[in-house]
């Protein structure tokens, strides 16, 4: 599969395994704040000046040469991406994005999509709820073995720096390598990961997170649970980790505590039939994680540090398992010198500061996110190379409400102009002001500015607006999930096992020869 940023085309094998959710008539994406955007004053101004200003802002946001850090271990950056791939996958109707056409946001001028078209023409290819269909369903069902465990890929021998392990099961399960594929079908099948969502093969760290979940599931089966009971066990640990491990680390504590104790206030979902993914979450608030990405990671003892862009080449989704431009056919599976050493991505009592802290959550992105590559490892030449510009232009295309409109709807103070002005990158302040974006601010930029405000969260977590959207969405997705931990919480004894955190899940299947996670 070769995915695109908007409306992602699907491999034929994946099409056959899509959840029934996308076939129904009810919207699978909708607006958390309902008709708020029907009033033009609650959206960014329309027109060429806004598009130009958003492009310039997006490019400038990735010009920060620093690697200013938060106190959040980097494991949670990619756990956040893993969660995203479990709950959302955007499919655009062909009337919005023809299969062979350019992305709409790459055009010089375009108009926002109406609220009705957003809900009617954009579908979600995931089940939305926190069910781990990205791990257990779809193509992954073909990997189930006679004993109930799920197959993994065995790493390939590398010419140097092998990471010592007790077993070789440290890659995603894959189809065989096809040397020099010529047809689209062959390209899709070449080393294709047999997992519920192929995007978990999009970069090395999220792929290793997925491997960690499969290994944890297999450990539960080998402990004596049936496959069905092991699924339930991992699903419940995952849901609890999302709500009580991930959210408290990335969210404004008073807001997270309020949602966990009292439930949602802004978006109340009474039944599973009412559930959808809020556009404000998918296209703005949850994209806070892009700010957390580092320019390099101490991945393991062999590659320390490893450049960020390398992580996108060590994936068969790119057609490449080697850090070079263009497709490569040297390795059929992940080389054994690229196995993750998880202790580097968490903190511990002995090491309170992670070896890989996430970047601060603020309106700056690492420069590597302005130098993105295509799915064959080649540098992208147009605006699509700039992740921040993609996010801003996509928010405009989807007609998102402004940060100010959402803050007012939530009854929260609006950020002062001077805070937004100080977060605007140097050199483009006047064009941003002239376009009216300080008074009608894109929701994603507003949320990052709120998080980075020195008088507020100071980059250590989201602020109240961003947290409210993220926390209420994830709460609702857990409330209406299979085996919901909100409807049936774990016992105190279960929680004392230590398995209901991300670290605890990874430890369940951790290779005995890898450094322990304390």
Short mmCIF file of C-alpha atoms in Angstrom, two decimals:
data_model
loop_
_atom_site.label_atom_id
_atom_site.label_comp_id
_atom_site.label_asym_id
_atom_site.label_seq_id
_atom_site.Cartn_x
_atom_site.Cartn_y
_atom_site.Cartn_z
CA UNK A 1 0.00 0.00 0.00
CA UNK A 2 1.19 3.51 -0.76
CA UNK A 3 -0.87 5.86 1.39
CA UNK A 4 -1.54 9.56 0.81
CA UNK A 5 -2.04 12.25 3.41
CA UNK A 6 -5.71 13.00 2.66
CA UNK A 7 -8.21 10.37 1.61
CA UNK A 8 -5.85 7.44 1.79
CA UNK A 9 -6.15 4.89 -1.03
CA UNK A 10 -6.37 1.31 0.17
CA UNK A 11 -4.69 -1.87 -0.97
CA UNK A 12 -7.13 -4.41 -2.41
CA UNK A 13 -6.43 -6.86 0.41
CA UNK A 14 -7.17 -4.13 2.94
CA UNK A 15 -10.41 -3.11 1.22
CA UNK A 16 -11.83 -6.58 1.84
CA UNK A 17 -11.23 -6.27 5.57
CA UNK A 18 -12.62 -2.77 6.23
CA UNK A 19 -14.92 -2.51 9.23
CA UNK A 20 -18.63 -2.32 8.56
CA UNK A 21 -18.65 1.12 10.20
CA UNK A 22 -17.71 2.91 6.97
CA UNK A 23 -20.55 1.36 4.96
CA UNK A 24 -23.40 2.83 7.03
CA UNK A 25 -25.33 6.04 6.44
CA UNK A 26 -24.49 7.79 9.71
CA UNK A 27 -21.54 10.21 9.72
CA UNK A 28 -18.29 8.68 10.91
CA UNK A 29 -16.72 12.15 11.16
CA UNK A 30 -18.71 15.07 12.52
CA UNK A 31 -18.28 18.29 14.47
CA UNK A 32 -17.94 18.12 18.25
CA UNK A 33 -19.29 21.66 18.49
CA UNK A 34 -22.19 21.13 16.09
CA UNK A 35 -23.27 24.20 14.15
CA UNK A 36 -20.58 26.48 15.59
CA UNK A 37 -18.87 26.86 12.22
CA UNK A 38 -22.07 27.88 10.43
CA UNK A 39 -21.21 31.43 11.51
CA UNK A 40 -18.29 32.66 9.34
CA UNK A 41 -16.88 34.66 12.27
CA UNK A 42 -16.18 31.33 13.98
CA UNK A 43 -13.89 30.19 11.15
CA UNK A 44 -10.65 31.60 9.79
CA UNK A 45 -11.21 34.20 7.05
CA UNK A 46 -11.61 32.74 3.57
CA UNK A 47 -9.47 33.69 0.59
CA UNK A 48 -6.06 33.66 -1.00
CA UNK A 49 -4.50 35.82 1.73
CA UNK A 50 -5.40 33.21 4.34
CA UNK A 51 -4.09 30.32 2.24
CA UNK A 52 -0.80 32.15 1.62
CA UNK A 53 -0.49 33.06 5.31
CA UNK A 54 -1.19 29.48 6.42
CA UNK A 55 1.46 28.16 4.02
CA UNK A 56 4.01 30.65 5.29
CA UNK A 57 3.13 29.90 8.92
CA UNK A 58 3.38 26.15 8.39
CA UNK A 59 6.79 26.42 6.75
CA UNK A 60 8.10 28.77 9.45
CA UNK A 61 6.88 26.58 12.33
CA UNK A 62 9.49 23.96 11.41
CA UNK A 63 12.37 26.42 11.37
CA UNK A 64 13.08 26.03 15.09
CA UNK A 65 16.65 24.64 15.29
CA UNK A 66 16.29 23.66 18.96
CA UNK A 67 15.32 20.33 20.46
CA UNK A 68 13.72 21.85 23.58
CA UNK A 69 12.42 19.01 25.70
CA UNK A 70 9.41 18.24 27.86
CA UNK A 71 9.30 15.82 30.76
CA UNK A 72 7.21 13.33 28.74
CA UNK A 73 9.12 10.16 27.69
CA UNK A 74 9.20 9.75 23.92
CA UNK A 75 7.42 6.38 24.11
CA UNK A 76 4.22 8.41 24.51
CA UNK A 77 4.83 10.36 21.30
CA UNK A 78 4.48 7.13 19.33
CA UNK A 79 1.85 5.60 21.60
CA UNK A 80 -0.18 8.67 20.65
CA UNK A 81 0.33 7.84 16.96
CA UNK A 82 -0.55 4.19 17.62
CA UNK A 83 -3.83 5.32 19.25
CA UNK A 84 -4.56 7.60 16.30
CA UNK A 85 -4.15 4.72 13.84
CA UNK A 86 -6.45 2.58 15.97
CA UNK A 87 -9.32 5.06 15.85
CA UNK A 88 -9.10 7.11 12.63
CA UNK A 89 -8.28 6.61 8.97
CA UNK A 90 -9.62 9.30 6.67
CA UNK A 91 -11.16 8.35 3.32
CA UNK A 92 -12.13 11.21 1.02
CA UNK A 93 -14.85 10.78 -1.58
CA UNK A 94 -13.47 10.89 -5.12
CA UNK A 95 -15.43 14.08 -5.76
CA UNK A 96 -13.14 15.75 -3.21
CA UNK A 97 -9.95 14.00 -4.22
CA UNK A 98 -9.75 12.11 -7.52
CA UNK A 99 -7.54 9.00 -7.22
CA UNK A 100 -4.98 10.36 -9.67
CA UNK A 101 -5.33 14.06 -8.85
CA UNK A 102 -3.20 16.33 -6.69
CA UNK A 103 -4.13 17.00 -3.10
CA UNK A 104 -6.60 19.92 -2.85
CA UNK A 105 -4.42 21.73 -0.31
CA UNK A 106 -1.55 21.86 -2.83
CA UNK A 107 -3.58 24.25 -5.01
CA UNK A 108 -3.02 28.02 -4.92
CA UNK A 109 -6.68 28.65 -4.09
CA UNK A 110 -9.43 26.41 -2.79
CA UNK A 111 -12.58 26.83 -0.73
CA UNK A 112 -13.40 25.15 2.55
CA UNK A 113 -15.74 22.16 2.39
CA UNK A 114 -19.21 22.80 3.77
CA UNK A 115 -20.15 21.21 7.09
CA UNK A 116 -22.62 18.96 5.26
CA UNK A 117 -19.96 17.77 2.84
CA UNK A 118 -17.51 17.04 5.66
CA UNK A 119 -19.99 14.65 7.26
CA UNK A 120 -21.28 13.18 3.98
CA UNK A 121 -18.12 12.80 1.90
CA UNK A 122 -15.41 11.95 4.43
CA UNK A 123 -15.47 8.49 6.03
CA UNK A 124 -13.52 6.72 8.74
CA UNK A 125 -11.98 3.33 7.90
CA UNK A 126 -11.44 2.46 11.56
CA UNK A 127 -14.12 1.47 14.08
CA UNK A 128 -13.39 4.64 16.11
CA UNK A 129 -13.75 3.06 19.55
CA UNK A 130 -10.67 1.90 21.47
CA UNK A 131 -11.07 -1.72 20.34
CA UNK A 132 -7.56 -2.43 18.97
CA UNK A 133 -9.01 -3.44 15.61
CA UNK A 134 -5.70 -2.09 14.25
CA UNK A 135 -3.99 -5.04 16.00
CA UNK A 136 -6.53 -7.87 15.97
CA UNK A 137 -8.66 -7.39 12.85
CA UNK A 138 -8.21 -7.05 9.12
CA UNK A 139 -5.09 -8.57 7.59
CA UNK A 140 -3.89 -9.52 11.08
CA UNK A 141 -6.49 -12.28 11.24
CA UNK A 142 -4.44 -14.23 8.69
CA UNK A 143 -1.50 -14.37 11.13
CA UNK A 144 -3.28 -16.35 13.87
CA UNK A 145 -1.40 -19.60 14.55
CA UNK A 146 -2.79 -22.98 15.70
CA UNK A 147 -1.95 -22.23 19.34
CA UNK A 148 -3.86 -18.92 19.21
CA UNK A 149 -0.82 -16.65 19.16
CA UNK A 150 -0.21 -14.18 16.34
CA UNK A 151 2.79 -14.59 14.05
CA UNK A 152 5.56 -12.00 14.07
CA UNK A 153 8.29 -11.31 11.54
CA UNK A 154 11.78 -12.60 12.25
CA UNK A 155 14.45 -9.95 11.91
CA UNK A 156 17.11 -10.29 9.19
CA UNK A 157 20.83 -10.60 9.90
CA UNK A 158 22.57 -7.23 9.56
CA UNK A 159 26.26 -6.85 8.72
CA UNK A 160 27.09 -5.14 12.04
CA UNK A 161 25.70 -4.14 15.42
CA UNK A 162 23.24 -6.97 16.08
CA UNK A 163 21.11 -6.34 19.19
CA UNK A 164 21.25 -9.48 21.33
CA UNK A 165 17.81 -11.03 21.89
CA UNK A 166 16.40 -14.35 23.08
CA UNK A 167 14.31 -14.74 19.93
CA UNK A 168 14.13 -13.18 16.49
CA UNK A 169 10.43 -12.22 16.59
CA UNK A 170 10.91 -8.44 16.54
CA UNK A 171 9.43 -7.36 13.21
CA UNK A 172 5.85 -7.04 12.02
CA UNK A 173 4.54 -10.12 10.18
CA UNK A 174 5.10 -9.57 6.46
CA UNK A 175 4.47 -11.00 3.04
CA UNK A 176 7.63 -12.11 1.20
CA UNK A 177 9.85 -9.59 -0.56
CA UNK A 178 9.19 -9.13 -4.29
CA UNK A 179 12.34 -8.08 -6.09
CA UNK A 180 11.68 -5.12 -8.42
CA UNK A 181 7.84 -5.12 -8.34
CA UNK A 182 6.37 -3.78 -11.57
CA UNK A 183 2.60 -3.66 -11.00
CA UNK A 184 0.63 -1.81 -8.32
CA UNK A 185 -0.47 -5.15 -6.89
CA UNK A 186 3.15 -6.28 -6.58
CA UNK A 187 4.15 -2.99 -4.99
CA UNK A 188 1.36 -3.36 -2.44
CA UNK A 189 2.30 -6.97 -1.69
CA UNK A 190 6.07 -6.41 -1.42
CA UNK A 191 6.92 -7.00 2.27
CA UNK A 192 3.42 -5.84 3.18
CA UNK A 193 2.79 -5.87 6.92
CA UNK A 194 -0.07 -8.22 7.83
CA UNK A 195 -1.62 -5.94 10.42
CA UNK A 196 -4.97 -4.25 10.92
CA UNK A 197 -3.73 -0.80 9.86
CA UNK A 198 -0.76 -0.65 7.45
CA UNK A 199 0.16 2.84 8.74
CA UNK A 200 1.67 1.15 11.78
CA UNK A 201 4.44 0.23 9.36
CA UNK A 202 4.92 3.90 8.50
CA UNK A 203 7.83 4.55 10.85
CA UNK A 204 10.09 2.32 12.90
CA UNK A 205 9.04 3.41 16.40
CA UNK A 206 5.30 3.01 15.86
CA UNK A 207 6.02 -0.33 14.14
CA UNK A 208 8.00 -1.48 17.18
CA UNK A 209 5.11 -0.32 19.40
CA UNK A 210 2.79 -2.55 17.37
CA UNK A 211 5.25 -5.43 17.71
CA UNK A 212 5.20 -4.81 21.46
CA UNK A 213 1.41 -5.20 21.57
CA UNK A 214 1.51 -8.45 19.60
CA UNK A 215 4.24 -9.81 21.90
CA UNK A 216 2.13 -8.83 24.95
CA UNK A 217 -0.91 -10.62 23.47
CA UNK A 218 1.17 -13.72 22.72
CA UNK A 219 2.51 -13.71 26.28
CA UNK A 220 -1.06 -13.76 27.62
CA UNK A 221 -1.94 -16.70 25.36
CA UNK A 222 1.16 -18.60 26.44
CA UNK A 223 0.23 -17.95 30.08
CA UNK A 224 -2.87 -20.08 29.53
CA UNK A 225 -5.55 -17.65 28.32
CA UNK A 226 -7.62 -18.42 25.25
CA UNK A 227 -7.04 -16.10 22.29
CA UNK A 228 -10.39 -14.38 22.98
CA UNK A 229 -9.57 -13.84 26.65
CA UNK A 230 -6.07 -12.61 25.76
CA UNK A 231 -7.62 -10.06 23.37
CA UNK A 232 -9.87 -8.85 26.15
CA UNK A 233 -6.94 -8.65 28.57
CA UNK A 234 -4.79 -6.56 26.22
CA UNK A 235 -7.72 -4.40 25.10
CA UNK A 236 -8.61 -3.51 28.69
CA UNK A 237 -4.99 -2.74 29.58
CA UNK A 238 -4.76 -0.57 26.48
CA UNK A 239 -7.92 1.40 27.27
CA UNK A 240 -6.83 2.01 30.85
CA UNK A 241 -3.36 3.07 29.67
CA UNK A 242 -4.92 5.56 27.24
CA UNK A 243 -7.08 7.14 29.94
CA UNK A 244 -4.87 6.88 33.03
CA UNK A 245 -1.30 6.80 31.69
CA UNK A 246 -1.27 8.68 28.38
CA UNK A 247 -3.89 11.37 29.10
CA UNK A 248 -2.43 12.49 32.46
CA UNK A 249 0.99 12.87 30.86
CA UNK A 250 -0.12 15.00 27.91
CA UNK A 251 -3.14 16.79 29.36
CA UNK A 252 -3.93 19.73 31.68
CA UNK A 253 -4.36 17.97 35.04
CA UNK A 254 -7.52 19.72 36.32
CA UNK A 255 -9.28 19.08 32.99
CA UNK A 256 -8.15 15.43 32.77
CA UNK A 257 -9.20 14.83 36.37
CA UNK A 258 -12.61 16.38 35.72
CA UNK A 259 -13.26 14.23 32.65
CA UNK A 260 -12.11 11.02 34.33
CA UNK A 261 -14.17 11.71 37.44
CA UNK A 262 -17.30 13.32 35.98
CA UNK A 263 -17.34 12.35 32.31
CA UNK A 264 -17.62 14.72 29.33
CA UNK A 265 -19.34 18.09 29.42
CA UNK A 266 -18.92 19.40 25.88
CA UNK A 267 -19.57 16.19 23.90
CA UNK A 268 -21.93 13.71 25.50
CA UNK A 269 -22.48 10.43 23.61
CA UNK A 270 -25.29 8.34 25.06
CA UNK A 271 -25.13 5.30 22.77
CA UNK A 272 -22.58 3.65 20.49
CA UNK A 273 -24.80 4.54 17.50
CA UNK A 274 -24.14 8.23 18.21
CA UNK A 275 -20.38 7.80 18.22
CA UNK A 276 -18.19 9.51 15.61
CA UNK A 277 -14.73 11.04 15.42
CA UNK A 278 -14.87 14.80 15.96
CA UNK A 279 -13.25 16.78 13.17
CA UNK A 280 -11.89 19.22 15.76
CA UNK A 281 -10.05 16.27 17.36
CA UNK A 282 -8.81 14.52 14.22
CA UNK A 283 -7.73 17.56 12.22
CA UNK A 284 -6.49 19.82 15.02
CA UNK A 285 -6.37 18.92 18.72
CA UNK A 286 -4.91 15.42 18.40
CA UNK A 287 -2.22 16.66 16.03
CA UNK A 288 -0.45 18.16 19.05
CA UNK A 289 1.81 15.09 18.93
CA UNK A 290 3.61 16.44 15.86
CA UNK A 291 5.18 19.05 18.14
CA UNK A 292 6.58 16.28 20.39
CA UNK A 293 8.69 14.63 17.66
CA UNK A 294 12.46 14.89 18.10
CA UNK A 295 15.03 15.36 15.37
CA UNK A 296 16.98 12.31 16.57
CA UNK A 297 16.59 9.45 19.05
CA UNK A 298 18.95 7.20 20.98
CA UNK A 299 17.18 4.16 19.56
CA UNK A 300 19.51 1.39 20.70
CA UNK A 301 23.16 0.79 21.51
CA UNK A 302 24.02 0.44 17.81
CA UNK A 303 22.27 3.57 16.54
CA UNK A 304 22.78 6.29 19.13
CA UNK A 305 21.62 8.78 18.02
CA UNK A 306 19.55 7.91 14.96
CA UNK A 307 18.23 10.70 12.70
CA UNK A 308 14.45 11.05 12.63
CA UNK A 309 14.10 10.58 8.87
CA UNK A 310 15.83 7.19 9.09
CA UNK A 311 12.82 5.88 10.96
CA UNK A 312 10.68 6.39 7.87
CA UNK A 313 12.98 4.39 5.62
CA UNK A 314 13.09 1.31 7.84
CA UNK A 315 9.57 0.30 6.85
CA UNK A 316 8.15 -1.82 4.06
CA UNK A 317 5.35 0.72 3.65
CA UNK A 318 8.05 2.82 1.99
CA UNK A 319 9.28 -0.10 -0.10
CA UNK A 320 12.55 0.31 1.74
CA UNK A 321 14.25 -1.39 4.69
CA UNK A 322 17.51 0.50 4.31
CA UNK A 323 18.34 4.18 5.00
CA UNK A 324 18.87 5.35 1.43
CA UNK A 325 16.88 7.22 -1.20
CA UNK A 326 14.60 5.12 -3.36
CA UNK A 327 13.38 1.53 -2.98
CA UNK A 328 15.76 -1.07 -1.61
CA UNK A 329 15.76 -4.88 -1.68
CA UNK A 330 18.60 -5.76 0.67
CA UNK A 331 16.43 -6.89 3.59
CA UNK A 332 13.21 -8.89 3.56
CA UNK A 333 12.46 -7.93 7.17
CA UNK A 334 13.73 -5.42 9.70
CA UNK A 335 17.52 -5.74 10.19
CA UNK A 336 18.43 -7.12 13.62
CA UNK A 337 20.49 -4.05 14.49
CA UNK A 338 17.33 -1.89 14.53
CA UNK A 339 15.42 -3.65 17.33
CA UNK A 340 14.21 -1.02 19.78
CA UNK A 341 15.65 -0.89 23.29
CA UNK A 342 12.55 0.20 25.16
CA UNK A 343 14.28 1.26 28.36
CA UNK A 344 15.61 4.25 26.41
CA UNK A 345 12.06 5.48 25.72
CA UNK A 346 10.65 5.39 29.28
CA UNK A 347 11.65 6.99 32.56
CA UNK A 348 12.26 5.07 35.77
CA UNK A 349 12.92 5.66 39.46
CA UNK A 350 16.63 5.30 38.82
CA UNK A 351 16.42 7.47 35.69
CA UNK A 352 13.62 10.05 36.20
CA UNK A 353 14.49 11.79 32.94
CA UNK A 354 14.00 9.56 29.90
CA UNK A 355 16.98 9.14 27.58
CA UNK A 356 14.56 10.27 24.87
CA UNK A 357 12.30 13.01 26.24
CA UNK A 358 9.61 14.25 23.86
CA UNK A 359 9.94 17.82 22.63
CA UNK A 360 7.89 20.54 24.29
CA UNK A 361 4.29 20.83 23.10
CA UNK A 362 4.29 24.24 21.48
CA UNK A 363 4.01 26.01 18.12
CA UNK A 364 7.47 24.86 16.95
CA UNK A 365 8.19 21.61 15.13
CA UNK A 366 11.53 19.96 14.56
CA UNK A 367 13.03 21.01 11.18
CA UNK A 368 12.85 17.41 9.92
CA UNK A 369 9.06 17.82 9.74
CA UNK A 370 9.60 20.44 7.07
CA UNK A 371 11.73 18.02 5.05
CA UNK A 372 9.41 15.05 4.67
CA UNK A 373 10.06 12.26 2.19
CA UNK A 374 7.71 10.29 0.01
CA UNK A 375 7.03 6.59 0.47
CA UNK A 376 10.18 5.62 -1.40
CA UNK A 377 12.44 7.73 0.78
CA UNK A 378 12.80 10.57 -1.74
CA UNK A 379 12.54 14.23 -0.60
CA UNK A 380 9.17 15.84 -1.43
CA UNK A 381 9.46 19.00 -3.54
CA UNK A 382 6.14 20.81 -2.91
CA UNK A 383 4.17 22.09 0.08
CA UNK A 384 3.41 18.48 1.08
CA UNK A 385 6.97 18.31 2.47
CA UNK A 386 5.90 20.62 5.31
CA UNK A 387 3.83 18.79 7.93
CA UNK A 388 2.72 21.94 9.77
CA UNK A 389 1.52 23.53 6.50
CA UNK A 390 -0.43 20.34 5.73
CA UNK A 391 -2.15 20.51 9.10
CA UNK A 392 -3.05 24.18 8.82
CA UNK A 393 -4.30 23.94 5.24
CA UNK A 394 -6.27 20.80 6.02
CA UNK A 395 -7.98 22.59 8.90
CA UNK A 396 -8.92 25.40 6.52
CA UNK A 397 -10.19 22.91 3.93
CA UNK A 398 -12.42 21.23 6.52
CA UNK A 399 -13.83 24.49 7.84
CA UNK A 400 -12.68 24.01 11.43
CA UNK A 401 -13.77 26.49 14.09
CA UNK A 402 -11.17 28.93 15.36
CA UNK A 403 -9.45 28.50 18.68
CA UNK A 404 -11.22 31.58 20.01
CA UNK A 405 -14.66 30.23 19.04
CA UNK A 406 -13.98 26.90 20.75
CA UNK A 407 -12.61 28.55 23.90
CA UNK A 408 -15.73 30.70 24.18
CA UNK A 409 -18.00 27.71 23.61
CA UNK A 410 -16.19 25.89 26.43
CA UNK A 411 -16.47 28.91 28.72
CA UNK A 412 -12.69 29.31 28.89
CA UNK A 413 -10.65 32.54 28.67
CA UNK A 414 -9.45 33.39 25.16
CA UNK A 415 -5.68 33.61 24.71
CA UNK A 416 -4.46 37.23 24.71
CA UNK A 417 -3.25 38.64 21.41
CA UNK A 418 0.26 39.06 22.78
CA UNK A 419 0.51 35.32 23.53
CA UNK A 420 -0.51 34.43 19.97
CA UNK A 421 1.77 37.12 18.60
CA UNK A 422 4.78 35.85 20.57
CA UNK A 423 4.17 32.28 19.34
CA UNK A 424 4.18 33.38 15.69
CA UNK A 425 7.53 32.60 14.04
CA UNK A 426 9.88 35.48 13.34
CA UNK A 427 9.51 37.23 10.00
CA UNK A 428 5.88 36.42 9.19
CA UNK A 429 4.04 38.19 12.01
CA UNK A 430 2.77 41.00 9.83
CA UNK A 431 1.31 38.71 7.15
CA UNK A 432 -0.39 36.62 9.85
CA UNK A 433 -1.83 39.76 11.42
CA UNK A 434 -2.89 41.18 8.05
CA UNK A 435 -4.75 37.95 7.27
CA UNK A 436 -6.72 38.31 10.51
CA UNK A 437 -5.34 35.09 11.99
CA UNK A 438 -4.57 36.56 15.40
CA UNK A 439 -8.27 37.29 15.99
CA UNK A 440 -9.55 34.22 14.08
CA UNK A 441 -6.79 31.70 14.78
CA UNK A 442 -6.56 28.20 13.25
CA UNK A 443 -7.55 25.70 15.95
CA UNK A 444 -4.36 23.61 15.68
CA UNK A 445 -2.04 26.63 16.02
CA UNK A 446 -4.18 27.99 18.87
CA UNK A 447 -3.97 24.71 20.80
CA UNK A 448 -0.18 24.52 20.37
CA UNK A 449 0.17 28.16 21.42
CA UNK A 450 -1.98 27.50 24.48
CA UNK A 451 0.23 24.53 25.38
CA UNK A 452 3.44 26.50 24.94
CA UNK A 453 2.32 29.60 26.85
CA UNK A 454 5.01 30.30 29.51
CA UNK A 455 2.24 31.57 31.80
CA UNK A 456 0.29 28.34 31.32
CA UNK A 457 1.39 24.78 30.51
CA UNK A 458 4.82 26.02 29.35
CA UNK A 459 5.19 23.18 26.84
CA UNK A 460 4.84 20.36 29.38
CA UNK A 461 1.27 19.40 28.40
CA UNK A 462 -1.77 20.62 26.54
CA UNK A 463 -3.74 23.59 27.83
CA UNK A 464 -7.43 23.52 28.85
CA UNK A 465 -8.90 23.84 25.32
CA UNK A 466 -6.73 21.16 23.76
CA UNK A 467 -7.11 18.85 26.74
CA UNK A 468 -10.91 19.15 26.81
CA UNK A 469 -11.21 18.07 23.16
CA UNK A 470 -8.71 15.21 23.45
CA UNK A 471 -9.85 13.91 26.83
CA UNK A 472 -13.56 13.93 26.03
CA UNK A 473 -13.00 12.22 22.69
CA UNK A 474 -10.86 9.44 24.15
CA UNK A 475 -13.25 9.00 27.09
CA UNK A 476 -16.20 8.53 24.73
CA UNK A 477 -14.23 6.11 22.55
CA UNK A 478 -13.38 4.05 25.63
CA UNK A 479 -16.91 4.25 27.04
CA UNK A 480 -18.40 2.69 23.91
CA UNK A 481 -15.61 0.19 23.20
CA UNK A 482 -15.71 -3.57 23.48
CA UNK A 483 -14.66 -4.65 27.01
CA UNK A 484 -14.91 -1.02 28.15
CA UNK A 485 -12.93 -0.23 31.30
CA UNK A 486 -15.29 2.67 31.96
CA UNK A 487 -18.30 0.39 32.11
CA UNK A 488 -16.35 -2.30 34.00
CA UNK A 489 -13.19 -0.95 35.65
CA UNK A 490 -10.28 -3.25 36.55
CA UNK A 491 -9.99 -4.44 40.14
CA UNK A 492 -7.42 -3.02 42.52
CA UNK A 493 -5.52 -6.29 42.31
CA UNK A 494 -5.39 -6.02 38.52
CA UNK A 495 -4.07 -2.46 38.72
CA UNK A 496 -1.43 -3.50 41.24
CA UNK A 497 -0.05 -5.93 38.64
CA UNK A 498 1.49 -2.92 36.88
CA UNK A 499 0.17 -4.14 33.52
CA UNK A 500 -2.35 -1.32 32.96
CA UNK A 501 0.16 1.22 31.66
CA UNK A 502 2.00 1.44 28.35
CA UNK A 503 5.20 0.36 30.09
CA UNK A 504 3.36 -2.56 31.70
CA UNK A 505 1.96 -3.75 28.37
CA UNK A 506 5.38 -3.62 26.70
CA UNK A 507 6.97 -5.45 29.66
CA UNK A 508 4.51 -8.34 29.25
CA UNK A 509 6.22 -9.41 26.03
CA UNK A 510 9.67 -7.93 26.52
CA UNK A 511 12.48 -10.12 25.20
CA UNK A 512 14.39 -11.57 28.18
CA UNK A 513 17.79 -10.59 26.77
CA UNK A 514 16.89 -6.94 26.20
CA UNK A 515 17.61 -4.42 28.95
CA UNK A 516 14.76 -4.51 31.47
CA UNK A 517 12.28 -1.64 31.75
CA UNK A 518 12.29 -0.51 35.39
#
